[in-house]
mmCIF file of C-alpha atoms in Angstrom:
data_model
loop_
_atom_site.group_PDB
_atom_site.id
_atom_site.type_symbol
_atom_site.label_atom_id
_atom_site.label_comp_id
_atom_site.label_asym_id
_atom_site.label_seq_id
_atom_site.Cartn_x
_atom_site.Cartn_y
_atom_site.Cartn_z
ATOM 1 C CA UNK A 1 16.685 -37.384 -2.277
ATOM 2 C CA UNK A 2 20.309 -36.152 -3.372
ATOM 3 C CA UNK A 3 19.557 -32.660 -3.291
ATOM 4 C CA UNK A 4 18.242 -32.384 0.063
ATOM 5 C CA UNK A 5 21.937 -34.344 1.031
ATOM 6 C CA UNK A 6 23.586 -30.898 -0.477
ATOM 7 C CA UNK A 7 21.412 -28.963 0.935
ATOM 8 C CA UNK A 8 21.386 -30.523 4.692
ATOM 9 C CA UNK A 9 24.896 -30.759 4.578
ATOM 10 C CA UNK A 10 25.742 -26.965 3.180
ATOM 11 C CA UNK A 11 23.137 -25.510 5.681
ATOM 12 C CA UNK A 12 23.615 -26.997 8.709
ATOM 13 C CA UNK A 13 26.673 -29.398 8.952
ATOM 14 C CA UNK A 14 28.951 -27.297 7.302
ATOM 15 C CA UNK A 15 28.386 -24.273 9.565
ATOM 16 C CA UNK A 16 28.818 -26.591 12.469
ATOM 17 C CA UNK A 17 32.038 -28.435 11.953
ATOM 18 C CA UNK A 18 33.632 -24.646 10.555
ATOM 19 C CA UNK A 19 32.113 -23.411 14.458
ATOM 20 C CA UNK A 20 33.995 -26.461 16.356
ATOM 21 C CA UNK A 21 36.697 -26.768 14.019
ATOM 22 C CA UNK A 22 37.196 -22.721 14.684
ATOM 23 C CA UNK A 23 36.665 -23.900 19.033
ATOM 24 C CA UNK A 24 38.985 -26.542 18.987
ATOM 25 C CA UNK A 25 41.613 -23.471 17.323
ATOM 26 C CA UNK A 26 40.849 -21.368 20.618
ATOM 27 C CA UNK A 27 39.920 -24.139 23.145
ATOM 28 C CA UNK A 28 43.443 -25.046 23.563
ATOM 29 C CA UNK A 29 43.465 -28.210 21.331
ATOM 30 C CA UNK A 30 40.757 -29.873 22.871
ATOM 31 C CA UNK A 31 37.404 -31.484 21.289
ATOM 32 C CA UNK A 32 35.802 -31.987 24.258
ATOM 33 C CA UNK A 33 36.019 -28.411 25.460
ATOM 34 C CA UNK A 34 35.128 -27.403 21.933
ATOM 35 C CA UNK A 35 31.833 -29.492 22.411
ATOM 36 C CA UNK A 36 31.148 -28.344 25.419
ATOM 37 C CA UNK A 37 31.689 -24.670 24.232
ATOM 38 C CA UNK A 38 29.850 -24.929 21.102
ATOM 39 C CA UNK A 39 27.462 -26.676 22.583
ATOM 40 C CA UNK A 40 26.537 -23.776 25.436
ATOM 41 C CA UNK A 41 26.864 -21.624 22.701
ATOM 42 C CA UNK A 42 24.011 -23.881 20.722
ATOM 43 C CA UNK A 43 21.969 -23.494 24.179
ATOM 44 C CA UNK A 44 21.924 -20.190 24.124
ATOM 45 C CA UNK A 45 20.547 -18.716 20.863
ATOM 46 C CA UNK A 46 17.774 -21.862 20.991
ATOM 47 C CA UNK A 47 17.004 -20.833 25.419
ATOM 48 C CA UNK A 48 13.562 -17.921 23.327
ATOM 49 C CA UNK A 49 12.461 -20.635 21.740
ATOM 50 C CA UNK A 50 12.402 -23.035 24.823
ATOM 51 C CA UNK A 51 11.545 -20.390 27.005
ATOM 52 C CA UNK A 52 8.298 -19.715 24.470
ATOM 53 C CA UNK A 53 7.438 -24.110 24.861
ATOM 54 C CA UNK A 54 7.272 -23.659 28.266
ATOM 55 C CA UNK A 55 5.463 -21.060 28.285
ATOM 56 C CA UNK A 56 3.055 -22.688 26.176
ATOM 57 C CA UNK A 57 3.413 -26.207 28.195
ATOM 58 C CA UNK A 58 2.569 -24.163 31.596
ATOM 59 C CA UNK A 59 -0.560 -22.498 29.764
ATOM 60 C CA UNK A 60 -1.986 -25.196 28.221
ATOM 61 C CA UNK A 61 -1.933 -27.222 31.974
ATOM 62 C CA UNK A 62 -3.087 -24.563 33.633
ATOM 63 C CA UNK A 63 -6.365 -24.575 30.926
ATOM 64 C CA UNK A 64 -6.855 -28.151 31.517
ATOM 65 C CA UNK A 65 -9.223 -28.116 34.505
ATOM 66 C CA UNK A 66 -11.511 -25.625 32.489
ATOM 67 C CA UNK A 67 -11.017 -28.403 29.377
ATOM 68 C CA UNK A 68 -11.781 -31.193 32.040
ATOM 69 C CA UNK A 69 -15.431 -28.849 32.491
ATOM 70 C CA UNK A 70 -16.087 -28.165 28.943
ATOM 71 C CA UNK A 71 -16.297 -32.993 28.147
ATOM 72 C CA UNK A 72 -18.198 -33.198 30.940
ATOM 73 C CA UNK A 73 -20.714 -31.223 30.128
ATOM 74 C CA UNK A 74 -20.766 -31.867 26.631
ATOM 75 C CA UNK A 75 -19.365 -34.690 26.325
ATOM 76 C CA UNK A 76 -21.959 -35.770 24.042
ATOM 77 C CA UNK A 77 -22.013 -33.190 21.553
ATOM 78 C CA UNK A 78 -18.262 -33.283 20.660
ATOM 79 C CA UNK A 79 -18.436 -30.720 18.103
ATOM 80 C CA UNK A 80 -20.480 -28.157 20.777
ATOM 81 C CA UNK A 81 -17.420 -29.803 22.150
ATOM 82 C CA UNK A 82 -14.320 -28.897 20.061
ATOM 83 C CA UNK A 83 -16.565 -25.527 19.629
ATOM 84 C CA UNK A 84 -16.684 -24.347 23.445
ATOM 85 C CA UNK A 85 -12.509 -25.020 23.672
ATOM 86 C CA UNK A 86 -11.289 -23.462 20.701
ATOM 87 C CA UNK A 87 -13.401 -20.351 22.022
ATOM 88 C CA UNK A 88 -11.675 -20.880 25.512
ATOM 89 C CA UNK A 89 -8.195 -20.971 23.800
ATOM 90 C CA UNK A 90 -8.649 -17.770 21.913
ATOM 91 C CA UNK A 91 -10.138 -16.475 25.016
ATOM 92 C CA UNK A 92 -7.054 -17.276 27.022
ATOM 93 C CA UNK A 93 -4.462 -16.707 23.800
ATOM 94 C CA UNK A 94 -3.449 -20.082 24.255
ATOM 95 C CA UNK A 95 -2.389 -21.769 20.953
ATOM 96 C CA UNK A 96 -3.376 -25.517 21.031
ATOM 97 C CA UNK A 97 -0.368 -26.570 18.567
ATOM 98 C CA UNK A 98 1.390 -23.371 19.785
ATOM 99 C CA UNK A 99 4.399 -25.748 21.263
ATOM 100 C CA UNK A 100 5.611 -28.009 18.727
ATOM 101 C CA UNK A 101 6.933 -24.521 16.467
ATOM 102 C CA UNK A 102 9.860 -24.385 18.866
ATOM 103 C CA UNK A 103 10.565 -28.620 18.855
ATOM 104 C CA UNK A 104 10.213 -28.811 15.370
ATOM 105 C CA UNK A 105 12.779 -25.484 14.785
ATOM 106 C CA UNK A 106 15.415 -26.914 17.325
ATOM 107 C CA UNK A 107 15.299 -30.627 16.323
ATOM 108 C CA UNK A 108 17.046 -29.851 12.964
ATOM 109 C CA UNK A 109 19.607 -28.042 14.833
ATOM 110 C CA UNK A 110 20.051 -31.327 16.874
ATOM 111 C CA UNK A 111 20.341 -33.290 14.401
ATOM 112 C CA UNK A 112 22.965 -30.879 12.685
ATOM 113 C CA UNK A 113 25.227 -30.795 15.864
ATOM 114 C CA UNK A 114 25.505 -34.329 16.974
ATOM 115 C CA UNK A 115 25.950 -34.973 12.596
ATOM 116 C CA UNK A 116 28.389 -32.607 13.067
ATOM 117 C CA UNK A 117 30.360 -34.054 15.751
ATOM 118 C CA UNK A 118 30.129 -37.359 14.284
#
């Protein structure tokens, strides 16, 4: 487990600390401004992932009435219900767990930012 901690520190936290120190020196020696600028920068870098996640969630929401219809039609046959739902996802080009991928990428970065600030 020690190896994971070293990798986490060297790959995630240390670059964030270095960037915060650089921004501190550029931002009138004010850590509040440096943290705000750094948060905005990270948010900008994460924006494509956030947009992708939002689009997937909207697509899933748009399919909810059709999914409810399938659940009503095949209430007694769970296997057929699952097959029809997957067929609907494939036809619409929606991945049911597609909105989770960007979230799992973003979480370590936000956790690292929190630890770097501490």
